[in-house]
PDB file of C-alpha atoms in Angstrom:
ATOM      1  CA  MET A  17      97.147 146.590 100.529  1.00  0.00           C
ATOM      2  CA  THR A  18     100.283 144.694  99.471  1.00  0.00           C
ATOM      3  CA  SER A  19     100.929 143.633  95.883  1.00  0.00           C
ATOM      4  CA  LEU A  20     100.133 140.040  96.899  1.00  0.00           C
ATOM      5  CA  GLU A  21      96.577 140.835  97.985  1.00  0.00           C
ATOM      6  CA  PRO A  22      93.609 140.855  95.627  1.00  0.00           C
ATOM      7  CA  SER A  23      91.789 144.017  94.814  1.00  0.00           C
ATOM      8  CA  ARG A  24      88.960 144.944  97.186  1.00  0.00           C
ATOM      9  CA  ASP A  25      86.239 143.917  94.760  1.00  0.00           C
ATOM     10  CA  ARG A  26      87.626 140.423  93.982  1.00  0.00           C
ATOM     11  CA  ALA A  27      88.434 137.391  96.078  1.00  0.00           C
ATOM     12  CA  TRP A  28      91.886 135.874  95.709  1.00  0.00           C
ATOM     13  CA  LYS A  29      91.796 132.676  93.641  1.00  0.00           C
ATOM     14  CA  ARG A  30      94.317 129.840  93.431  1.00  0.00           C
ATOM     15  CA  LEU A  31      93.917 128.070  90.102  1.00  0.00           C
ATOM     16  CA  PRO A  32      95.311 124.587  89.496  1.00  0.00           C
ATOM     17  CA  VAL A  33      96.931 123.756  86.142  1.00  0.00           C
ATOM     18  CA  PHE A  34      97.208 120.051  85.347  1.00  0.00           C
ATOM     19  CA  VAL A  35     100.612 119.184  83.861  1.00  0.00           C
ATOM     20  CA  ALA A  36     100.565 116.063  81.691  1.00  0.00           C
ATOM     21  CA  SER A  37     103.494 114.282  80.063  1.00  0.00           C
ATOM     22  CA  THR A  38     105.420 111.094  80.373  1.00  0.00           C
ATOM     23  CA  PHE A  39     107.455 111.342  83.539  1.00  0.00           C
ATOM     24  CA  ARG A  40     110.859 110.142  82.427  1.00  0.00           C
ATOM     25  CA  ASP A  41     111.374 112.108  79.226  1.00  0.00           C
ATOM     26  CA  MET A  42     109.913 115.412  80.472  1.00  0.00           C
ATOM     27  CA  ASP A  43     111.410 115.680  83.937  1.00  0.00           C
ATOM     28  CA  HIS A  44     113.521 118.740  83.094  1.00  0.00           C
ATOM     29  CA  GLU A  45     110.607 120.525  81.394  1.00  0.00           C
ATOM     30  CA  ARG A  46     108.371 119.890  84.406  1.00  0.00           C
ATOM     31  CA  ASP A  47     111.056 121.357  86.669  1.00  0.00           C
ATOM     32  CA  VAL A  48     111.211 124.470  84.451  1.00  0.00           C
ATOM     33  CA  ILE A  49     107.437 124.850  84.740  1.00  0.00           C
ATOM     34  CA  HIS A  50     107.658 124.736  88.550  1.00  0.00           C
ATOM     35  CA  ARG A  51     110.782 126.866  89.009  1.00  0.00           C
ATOM     36  CA  ILE A  52     110.400 129.430  86.217  1.00  0.00           C
ATOM     37  CA  VAL A  53     107.067 129.424  84.370  1.00  0.00           C
ATOM     38  CA  VAL A  54     104.645 129.331  87.314  1.00  0.00           C
ATOM     39  CA  PRO A  55     106.489 132.054  89.278  1.00  0.00           C
ATOM     40  CA  GLN A  56     106.625 134.304  86.193  1.00  0.00           C
ATOM     41  CA  VAL A  57     102.927 133.795  85.429  1.00  0.00           C
ATOM     42  CA  ASN A  58     102.080 134.579  89.049  1.00  0.00           C
ATOM     43  CA  GLN A  59     104.268 137.688  88.988  1.00  0.00           C
ATOM     44  CA  TRP A  60     102.405 138.878  85.883  1.00  0.00           C
ATOM     45  CA  LEU A  61      99.036 138.111  87.498  1.00  0.00           C
ATOM     46  CA  ARG A  62      99.997 140.063  90.633  1.00  0.00           C
ATOM     47  CA  SER A  63     101.403 143.034  88.717  1.00  0.00           C
ATOM     48  CA  ASN A  64      98.223 143.245  86.660  1.00  0.00           C
ATOM     49  CA  ARG A  65      96.018 142.853  89.731  1.00  0.00           C
ATOM     50  CA  ARG A  66      94.214 139.814  88.391  1.00  0.00           C
ATOM     51  CA  GLY A  67      93.366 138.528  91.873  1.00  0.00           C
ATOM     52  CA  ALA A  68      94.587 135.044  91.058  1.00  0.00           C
ATOM     53  CA  GLU A  69      97.601 132.797  91.053  1.00  0.00           C
ATOM     54  CA  VAL A  70      98.265 129.452  89.416  1.00  0.00           C
ATOM     55  CA  TYR A  71      99.929 126.329  90.731  1.00  0.00           C
ATOM     56  CA  ALA A  72     100.984 123.213  88.867  1.00  0.00           C
ATOM     57  CA  VAL A  73      99.376 119.875  89.643  1.00  0.00           C
ATOM     58  CA  ASP A  74     102.151 117.421  88.865  1.00  0.00           C
ATOM     59  CA  LEU A  75     101.513 113.758  89.615  1.00  0.00           C
ATOM     60  CA  ARG A  76     105.057 112.622  88.838  1.00  0.00           C
ATOM     61  CA  TRP A  77     105.833 112.512  92.557  1.00  0.00           C
ATOM     62  CA  GLY A  78     103.461 109.614  92.819  1.00  0.00           C
ATOM     63  CA  LEU A  79     100.030 108.605  93.844  1.00  0.00           C
ATOM     64  CA  GLU A  80      99.277 106.844  97.057  1.00  0.00           C
ATOM     65  CA  THR A  81      98.160 103.314  96.444  1.00  0.00           C
ATOM     66  CA  ASP A  82      98.246 100.254  98.611  1.00  0.00           C
ATOM     67  CA  ASP A  83     100.993  97.828  97.571  1.00  0.00           C
ATOM     68  CA  ARG A  84      98.686  95.002  98.647  1.00  0.00           C
ATOM     69  CA  MET A  85      96.197  95.899  95.884  1.00  0.00           C
ATOM     70  CA  ASP A  86      95.949  93.568  92.956  1.00  0.00           C
ATOM     71  CA  PRO A  87      97.325  95.154  89.746  1.00  0.00           C
ATOM     72  CA  ASP A  88      93.881  95.823  88.199  1.00  0.00           C
ATOM     73  CA  THR A  89      92.584  97.579  91.324  1.00  0.00           C
ATOM     74  CA  ARG A  90      95.780  99.612  91.596  1.00  0.00           C
ATOM     75  CA  GLN A  91      95.514 100.591  87.917  1.00  0.00           C
ATOM     76  CA  ARG A  92      91.888 101.709  88.363  1.00  0.00           C
ATOM     77  CA  ALA A  93      92.851 103.752  91.444  1.00  0.00           C
ATOM     78  CA  ILE A  94      95.614 105.523  89.521  1.00  0.00           C
ATOM     79  CA  LEU A  95      93.301 106.294  86.595  1.00  0.00           C
ATOM     80  CA  ALA A  96      90.561 107.514  88.950  1.00  0.00           C
ATOM     81  CA  THR A  97      92.988 109.909  90.656  1.00  0.00           C
ATOM     82  CA  CYS A  98      94.312 111.227  87.340  1.00  0.00           C
ATOM     83  CA  ALA A  99      90.798 111.781  85.965  1.00  0.00           C
ATOM     84  CA  ALA A 100      89.668 113.493  89.186  1.00  0.00           C
ATOM     85  CA  GLU A 101      92.647 115.859  89.108  1.00  0.00           C
ATOM     86  CA  ILE A 102      92.084 116.682  85.431  1.00  0.00           C
ATOM     87  CA  ALA A 103      88.421 117.454  86.183  1.00  0.00           C
ATOM     88  CA  ARG A 104      89.399 119.621  89.178  1.00  0.00           C
ATOM     89  CA  CYS A 105      91.881 121.622  87.097  1.00  0.00           C
ATOM     90  CA  ARG A 106      89.581 122.203  84.126  1.00  0.00           C
ATOM     91  CA  PRO A 107      89.936 124.164  81.953  1.00  0.00           C
ATOM     92  CA  LEU A 108      93.651 124.653  82.722  1.00  0.00           C
ATOM     93  CA  PHE A 109      95.604 121.762  81.229  1.00  0.00           C
ATOM     94  CA  LEU A 110      99.193 121.781  79.998  1.00  0.00           C
ATOM     95  CA  GLY A 111     100.202 118.844  77.828  1.00  0.00           C
ATOM     96  CA  LEU A 112     103.892 118.311  77.113  1.00  0.00           C
ATOM     97  CA  ILE A 113     104.532 116.209  74.027  1.00  0.00           C
ATOM     98  CA  GLY A 114     107.801 114.327  73.697  1.00  0.00           C
ATOM     99  CA  ASN A 115     109.188 111.142  72.184  1.00  0.00           C
ATOM    100  CA  ALA A 116     107.372 108.650  74.405  1.00  0.00           C
ATOM    101  CA  TYR A 117     103.652 107.871  74.356  1.00  0.00           C
ATOM    102  CA  GLY A 118     103.342 106.624  77.916  1.00  0.00           C
ATOM    103  CA  TRP A 119     101.376 103.905  79.665  1.00  0.00           C
ATOM    104  CA  VAL A 120      98.270 102.734  77.776  1.00  0.00           C
ATOM    105  CA  PRO A 121      95.810 101.147  80.207  1.00  0.00           C
ATOM    106  CA  PRO A 122      92.863  99.054  79.032  1.00  0.00           C
ATOM    107  CA  ALA A 123      90.250 101.131  77.171  1.00  0.00           C
ATOM    108  CA  SER A 124      87.477 100.001  79.530  1.00  0.00           C
ATOM    109  CA  ALA A 125      89.388 101.329  82.546  1.00  0.00           C
ATOM    110  CA  VAL A 126      89.979 104.677  80.821  1.00  0.00           C
ATOM    111  CA  ARG A 127      86.295 104.969  79.802  1.00  0.00           C
ATOM    112  CA  SER A 128      85.189 104.235  83.349  1.00  0.00           C
ATOM    113  CA  ALA A 129      87.530 106.806  84.924  1.00  0.00           C
ATOM    114  CA  LEU A 130      86.554 109.499  82.400  1.00  0.00           C
ATOM    115  CA  ALA A 131      82.831 108.807  82.762  1.00  0.00           C
ATOM    116  CA  LYS A 132      82.971 109.053  86.553  1.00  0.00           C
ATOM    117  CA  GLU A 133      84.429 112.571  86.287  1.00  0.00           C
ATOM    118  CA  ARG A 134      82.158 113.534  83.362  1.00  0.00           C
ATOM    119  CA  LEU A 135      85.145 114.060  81.097  1.00  0.00           C
ATOM    120  CA  PRO A 136      84.889 113.671  77.304  1.00  0.00           C
ATOM    121  CA  ARG A 137      85.150 110.148  75.919  1.00  0.00           C
ATOM    122  CA  PHE A 138      87.612 109.156  73.238  1.00  0.00           C
ATOM    123  CA  SER A 139      87.522 106.156  70.931  1.00  0.00           C
ATOM    124  CA  PHE A 140      91.240 105.629  70.281  1.00  0.00           C
ATOM    125  CA  PRO A 141      93.724 103.998  72.688  1.00  0.00           C
ATOM    126  CA  LEU A 142      94.683 106.630  75.253  1.00  0.00           C
ATOM    127  CA  SER A 143      97.886 106.967  77.179  1.00  0.00           C
ATOM    128  CA  ALA A 144      97.310 107.706  80.847  1.00  0.00           C
ATOM    129  CA  THR A 145      99.810 110.479  80.289  1.00  0.00           C
TER     130      THR A 145
END
């Protein structure tokens, strides 16, 4: 068995970690997470035979939407994708806090996206970040 394989009694698991921040003011920090943090965490997991590795889910590279969509439909599609990815990555979530708050979509759109994925509801204005 190589050091990259899981132990015989456990299946190998790839665990997603959702990375949230505003895109423009945290670009460097996101790069550090991808180039340094994730590889070091995975090295530790392998050396301690945890049978798992993590990978960052980083939506800064964009979401596929149709440019022909009206702005409201496009906004709902973006929120739906973000909420679905957060739900898929639960409970692993990394929030980077900086100087910018980020895009604040309409509260009704946020509530709808969160409800569809059975994520907790919040009563204050939420940044999509």
